[in-house]
mmCIF file of C-alpha atoms in Angstrom:
data_model
loop_
_atom_site.group_PDB
_atom_site.id
_atom_site.type_symbol
_atom_site.label_atom_id
_atom_site.label_comp_id
_atom_site.label_asym_id
_atom_site.label_seq_id
_atom_site.Cartn_x
_atom_site.Cartn_y
_atom_site.Cartn_z
ATOM 1 C CA MET A 10 -64.766 -179.103 -30.704
ATOM 2 C CA VAL A 11 -65.710 -182.609 -32.432
ATOM 3 C CA PHE A 12 -64.212 -184.471 -35.266
ATOM 4 C CA ALA A 13 -65.894 -186.279 -38.048
ATOM 5 C CA ASP A 14 -63.256 -189.380 -37.990
ATOM 6 C CA ARG A 15 -60.293 -190.140 -37.411
ATOM 7 C CA GLU A 16 -59.514 -189.089 -41.059
ATOM 8 C CA ASP A 17 -60.558 -185.976 -40.610
ATOM 9 C CA ALA A 18 -59.031 -185.015 -36.608
ATOM 10 C CA GLY A 19 -55.627 -186.265 -38.934
ATOM 11 C CA ARG A 20 -56.507 -183.574 -41.510
ATOM 12 C CA GLN A 21 -56.813 -180.899 -38.749
ATOM 13 C CA LEU A 22 -53.221 -182.477 -36.921
ATOM 14 C CA ALA A 23 -51.517 -182.246 -39.895
ATOM 15 C CA ALA A 24 -51.944 -178.912 -40.426
ATOM 16 C CA ARG A 25 -50.452 -178.325 -36.948
ATOM 17 C CA LEU A 26 -47.548 -180.353 -38.149
ATOM 18 C CA GLU A 27 -46.494 -177.650 -41.245
ATOM 19 C CA SER A 28 -43.440 -176.362 -39.879
ATOM 20 C CA LEU A 29 -41.900 -180.208 -39.759
ATOM 21 C CA ARG A 30 -42.309 -180.003 -43.756
ATOM 22 C CA GLY A 31 -39.185 -180.604 -45.639
ATOM 23 C CA CYS A 32 -37.387 -182.058 -42.061
ATOM 24 C CA ASP A 33 -35.792 -185.500 -42.060
ATOM 25 C CA VAL A 34 -39.027 -186.875 -40.383
ATOM 26 C CA VAL A 35 -41.249 -190.507 -39.615
ATOM 27 C CA VAL A 36 -44.708 -190.499 -38.552
ATOM 28 C CA VAL A 37 -45.109 -193.451 -36.360
ATOM 29 C CA GLY A 38 -48.731 -194.706 -35.301
ATOM 30 C CA LEU A 39 -49.980 -196.181 -32.488
ATOM 31 C CA PRO A 40 -52.435 -199.159 -33.137
ATOM 32 C CA ARG A 41 -55.391 -199.777 -33.877
ATOM 33 C CA GLY A 42 -57.074 -196.236 -33.675
ATOM 34 C CA GLY A 43 -54.061 -194.171 -33.928
ATOM 35 C CA VAL A 44 -52.923 -195.401 -37.525
ATOM 36 C CA PRO A 45 -55.567 -193.541 -39.923
ATOM 37 C CA VAL A 46 -55.231 -190.648 -37.514
ATOM 38 C CA ALA A 47 -51.364 -190.766 -38.570
ATOM 39 C CA PHE A 48 -51.685 -191.960 -42.538
ATOM 40 C CA GLU A 49 -53.360 -188.847 -42.988
ATOM 41 C CA VAL A 50 -50.306 -186.665 -41.345
ATOM 42 C CA ALA A 51 -47.921 -188.827 -43.487
ATOM 43 C CA ARG A 52 -49.948 -188.036 -46.215
ATOM 44 C CA ALA A 53 -50.039 -183.822 -45.748
ATOM 45 C CA LEU A 54 -46.005 -184.014 -44.707
ATOM 46 C CA GLY A 55 -44.637 -186.419 -47.600
ATOM 47 C CA ALA A 56 -43.205 -188.740 -44.707
ATOM 48 C CA PRO A 57 -42.479 -192.614 -44.105
ATOM 49 C CA LEU A 58 -45.385 -193.648 -41.971
ATOM 50 C CA ASP A 59 -44.770 -197.256 -39.541
ATOM 51 C CA VAL A 60 -45.793 -197.770 -36.269
ATOM 52 C CA ILE A 61 -44.828 -198.399 -32.046
ATOM 53 C CA VAL A 62 -46.190 -201.110 -30.885
ATOM 54 C CA VAL A 63 -46.934 -201.104 -27.189
ATOM 55 C CA ARG A 64 -49.336 -203.739 -24.906
ATOM 56 C CA LYS A 65 -50.467 -202.694 -21.426
ATOM 57 C CA LEU A 66 -49.726 -204.704 -18.266
ATOM 58 C CA GLY A 67 -52.769 -205.345 -16.158
ATOM 59 C CA VAL A 68 -53.462 -205.746 -12.809
ATOM 60 C CA PRO A 69 -53.807 -210.192 -12.415
ATOM 61 C CA SER A 70 -56.932 -209.258 -10.669
ATOM 62 C CA GLU A 71 -58.329 -206.382 -12.943
ATOM 63 C CA PRO A 72 -56.853 -206.926 -16.522
ATOM 64 C CA GLU A 73 -58.710 -203.856 -17.418
ATOM 65 C CA VAL A 74 -56.360 -201.871 -15.007
ATOM 66 C CA ALA A 75 -53.482 -201.035 -15.982
ATOM 67 C CA MET A 76 -49.653 -201.459 -13.839
ATOM 68 C CA GLY A 77 -47.952 -200.164 -16.798
ATOM 69 C CA ALA A 78 -47.426 -200.770 -20.395
ATOM 70 C CA ILE A 79 -44.414 -202.333 -22.436
ATOM 71 C CA GLY A 80 -42.939 -201.769 -25.894
ATOM 72 C CA GLU A 81 -41.069 -202.446 -28.719
ATOM 73 C CA GLY A 82 -36.800 -202.593 -28.112
ATOM 74 C CA GLY A 83 -37.261 -203.458 -24.683
ATOM 75 C CA ALA A 84 -39.138 -200.362 -23.551
ATOM 76 C CA ARG A 85 -41.430 -200.592 -20.134
ATOM 77 C CA VAL A 86 -42.670 -197.925 -18.103
ATOM 78 C CA LEU A 87 -44.207 -198.817 -14.857
ATOM 79 C CA ASN A 88 -47.201 -197.083 -12.133
ATOM 80 C CA ASP A 89 -45.657 -197.877 -9.014
ATOM 81 C CA ASP A 90 -48.386 -196.440 -7.066
ATOM 82 C CA VAL A 91 -51.298 -199.045 -8.412
ATOM 83 C CA ILE A 92 -48.722 -201.921 -8.087
ATOM 84 C CA ALA A 93 -48.275 -200.809 -4.821
ATOM 85 C CA GLN A 94 -51.790 -200.241 -4.267
ATOM 86 C CA LEU A 95 -53.503 -203.272 -5.396
ATOM 87 C CA GLY A 96 -50.421 -205.390 -3.792
ATOM 88 C CA VAL A 97 -48.993 -207.102 -7.283
ATOM 89 C CA SER A 98 -45.791 -208.733 -6.239
ATOM 90 C CA ALA A 99 -42.966 -208.634 -8.634
ATOM 91 C CA ARG A 100 -43.761 -212.254 -9.558
ATOM 92 C CA GLN A 101 -47.221 -211.859 -10.446
ATOM 93 C CA ARG A 102 -45.551 -208.487 -12.382
ATOM 94 C CA GLU A 103 -43.058 -210.567 -14.618
ATOM 95 C CA VAL A 104 -45.658 -213.289 -15.308
ATOM 96 C CA VAL A 105 -47.970 -210.726 -17.101
ATOM 97 C CA GLU A 106 -44.543 -209.049 -18.841
ATOM 98 C CA ASP A 107 -43.592 -212.072 -19.860
ATOM 99 C CA ARG A 108 -46.950 -212.854 -21.759
ATOM 100 C CA GLU A 109 -47.861 -209.779 -23.612
ATOM 101 C CA ARG A 110 -43.958 -209.532 -24.521
ATOM 102 C CA VAL A 111 -45.055 -212.835 -26.739
ATOM 103 C CA ARG A 112 -48.342 -211.295 -27.796
ATOM 104 C CA LEU A 113 -46.208 -207.526 -28.397
ATOM 105 C CA ASP A 114 -43.804 -209.537 -30.898
ATOM 106 C CA ALA A 115 -47.013 -211.451 -32.048
ATOM 107 C CA ARG A 116 -48.371 -207.770 -33.155
ATOM 108 C CA VAL A 117 -45.529 -206.724 -35.035
ATOM 109 C CA ALA A 118 -45.363 -209.320 -36.943
ATOM 110 C CA LEU A 119 -48.628 -209.450 -38.232
ATOM 111 C CA LEU A 120 -48.974 -205.449 -38.651
ATOM 112 C CA ARG A 121 -45.551 -205.065 -40.292
ATOM 113 C CA GLY A 122 -46.508 -208.133 -42.762
ATOM 114 C CA GLY A 123 -42.899 -208.832 -42.919
ATOM 115 C CA ARG A 124 -41.803 -205.254 -43.750
ATOM 116 C CA ALA A 125 -38.437 -203.821 -41.875
ATOM 117 C CA ARG A 126 -39.139 -201.218 -38.998
ATOM 118 C CA VAL A 127 -38.753 -197.436 -40.112
ATOM 119 C CA ASP A 128 -35.368 -196.247 -39.050
ATOM 120 C CA LEU A 129 -35.554 -194.049 -36.751
ATOM 121 C CA ALA A 130 -32.250 -192.819 -36.361
ATOM 122 C CA GLY A 131 -31.097 -189.526 -36.190
ATOM 123 C CA ARG A 132 -34.941 -188.457 -37.193
ATOM 124 C CA VAL A 133 -37.643 -186.565 -36.100
ATOM 125 C CA VAL A 134 -39.887 -189.118 -34.897
ATOM 126 C CA ILE A 135 -43.867 -188.135 -34.888
ATOM 127 C CA ILE A 136 -46.111 -190.129 -32.681
ATOM 128 C CA VAL A 137 -49.441 -189.706 -33.199
ATOM 129 C CA ASP A 138 -52.596 -191.551 -31.749
ATOM 130 C CA ASP A 139 -55.938 -190.898 -32.172
ATOM 131 C CA GLY A 140 -55.871 -188.905 -28.420
ATOM 132 C CA ILE A 141 -54.465 -189.324 -25.247
ATOM 133 C CA ALA A 142 -55.742 -190.625 -21.612
ATOM 134 C CA THR A 143 -53.638 -191.567 -18.990
ATOM 135 C CA GLY A 144 -50.641 -191.243 -21.098
ATOM 136 C CA ALA A 145 -49.281 -194.442 -20.857
ATOM 137 C CA THR A 146 -49.306 -195.677 -23.655
ATOM 138 C CA ALA A 147 -47.221 -192.486 -25.029
ATOM 139 C CA ARG A 148 -44.671 -192.644 -22.269
ATOM 140 C CA VAL A 149 -43.845 -196.201 -23.424
ATOM 141 C CA ALA A 150 -43.874 -195.187 -27.373
ATOM 142 C CA CYS A 151 -41.342 -192.221 -26.622
ATOM 143 C CA GLN A 152 -39.296 -194.551 -25.145
ATOM 144 C CA VAL A 153 -39.023 -196.484 -28.096
ATOM 145 C CA ALA A 154 -38.529 -193.885 -30.731
ATOM 146 C CA ARG A 155 -35.263 -192.811 -28.545
ATOM 147 C CA ARG A 156 -33.878 -196.309 -28.062
ATOM 148 C CA PHE A 157 -34.335 -196.619 -31.804
ATOM 149 C CA GLY A 158 -32.199 -193.811 -32.235
ATOM 150 C CA ALA A 159 -34.286 -190.969 -32.493
ATOM 151 C CA THR A 160 -33.202 -186.830 -32.517
ATOM 152 C CA ARG A 161 -36.206 -185.273 -31.421
ATOM 153 C CA VAL A 162 -39.443 -186.819 -30.505
ATOM 154 C CA VAL A 163 -43.020 -185.014 -31.112
ATOM 155 C CA ILE A 164 -46.284 -186.030 -29.686
ATOM 156 C CA ALA A 165 -49.266 -185.132 -32.169
ATOM 157 C CA VAL A 166 -52.700 -186.170 -31.078
ATOM 158 C CA PRO A 167 -56.305 -184.883 -31.859
ATOM 159 C CA VAL A 168 -57.353 -184.273 -28.830
ATOM 160 C CA ALA A 169 -56.063 -184.394 -25.297
ATOM 161 C CA PRO A 170 -56.115 -183.399 -21.396
ATOM 162 C CA ASP A 171 -53.679 -180.548 -20.509
ATOM 163 C CA ILE A 172 -50.320 -182.606 -20.213
ATOM 164 C CA THR A 173 -46.779 -181.538 -20.984
ATOM 165 C CA SER A 174 -44.404 -182.838 -22.907
ATOM 166 C CA LEU A 175 -42.184 -183.690 -19.785
ATOM 167 C CA ALA A 176 -44.712 -185.520 -18.722
ATOM 168 C CA LEU A 177 -44.738 -187.986 -21.472
ATOM 169 C CA GLY A 178 -40.838 -188.144 -22.064
ATOM 170 C CA ALA A 179 -41.084 -186.313 -25.134
ATOM 171 C CA ASP A 180 -39.515 -183.088 -27.063
ATOM 172 C CA GLU A 181 -42.838 -181.280 -27.858
ATOM 173 C CA VAL A 182 -46.949 -182.447 -27.320
ATOM 174 C CA ILE A 183 -49.261 -180.580 -30.312
ATOM 175 C CA CYS A 184 -52.398 -181.097 -29.411
ATOM 176 C CA VAL A 185 -55.009 -179.711 -31.499
ATOM 177 C CA PHE A 186 -58.067 -179.341 -29.246
ATOM 178 C CA VAL A 187 -57.425 -179.770 -24.662
ATOM 179 C CA PRO A 188 -60.836 -179.714 -23.417
ATOM 180 C CA VAL A 189 -61.691 -177.506 -20.124
ATOM 181 C CA TRP A 190 -63.383 -180.770 -18.791
ATOM 182 C CA PHE A 191 -61.859 -184.161 -20.542
ATOM 183 C CA THR A 192 -63.905 -187.699 -20.291
ATOM 184 C CA ALA A 193 -62.957 -189.824 -22.915
ATOM 185 C CA VAL A 194 -61.197 -189.945 -26.480
ATOM 186 C CA GLY A 195 -64.309 -191.252 -27.751
ATOM 187 C CA ALA A 196 -66.526 -188.756 -26.944
ATOM 188 C CA TYR A 197 -64.890 -185.974 -28.805
ATOM 189 C CA TYR A 198 -65.633 -187.551 -32.771
ATOM 190 C CA ARG A 199 -69.161 -188.365 -34.625
ATOM 191 C CA ASP A 200 -67.806 -191.697 -35.783
ATOM 192 C CA PHE A 201 -65.013 -193.332 -33.343
ATOM 193 C CA ALA A 202 -65.969 -196.882 -34.744
ATOM 194 C CA PRO A 203 -63.054 -199.611 -33.707
ATOM 195 C CA THR A 204 -60.288 -199.171 -36.373
ATOM 196 C CA THR A 205 -59.340 -203.171 -37.382
ATOM 197 C CA ASP A 206 -55.782 -204.784 -38.054
ATOM 198 C CA ASP A 207 -57.399 -205.086 -41.926
ATOM 199 C CA GLN A 208 -57.046 -201.841 -42.033
ATOM 200 C CA VAL A 209 -53.792 -200.992 -39.939
ATOM 201 C CA VAL A 210 -52.132 -203.134 -42.023
ATOM 202 C CA ALA A 211 -53.435 -201.731 -45.681
ATOM 203 C CA LEU A 212 -52.775 -198.230 -44.772
ATOM 204 C CA LEU A 213 -48.740 -199.788 -43.755
ATOM 205 C CA ALA A 214 -49.309 -200.858 -46.971
ATOM 206 C CA PHE A 215 -50.222 -198.335 -48.781
ATOM 207 C CA GLY A 216 -47.925 -195.838 -46.646
ATOM 208 C CA ALA A 217 -44.890 -198.190 -47.614
ATOM 209 C CA LEU A 218 -46.170 -197.640 -51.159
ATOM 210 C CA SER A 219 -45.926 -193.401 -51.045
#
């Protein structure tokens, strides 16, 4: 299966989530690429739209290699195997995390544009991305949603490898397509052009008016 673009993926994903229509639902996208998908889901379900901002923690000597991730509200997931294998010290990890927390706070301010965070307390939170590769970002997002009081957390994505809700810390995982041989998220889209910050801000602003 190949999706035309993120909007097409969002519409197909929304059809799988129809049972949640009428529940007290908040849809949150993971910036940047998850937000166009989440926008279509929120519009279909008539639900409010927001973001959960997460930052990767890159290994100091190899920044593209993730040793964990952090999110709003102090959430953090660490990959102890990577940290041990690459000999990352506690001090090195602390320096990276402090730097990324500053960047995370700046991105929250930029993307929300001064709007208050949508209240998640006592609600069903659907966390949407354009796909899952390792699951590290989704795990942190689940932590964030629970810290902010979500009573049920659903991970919803168009494509992902075979991964359980338990592994992600979610109550349920909804996925349109689970390939037998997963390669990369972008391989399952005809148009996988990068989503810009301006697009995310515009979609969130439009969602706030809906």
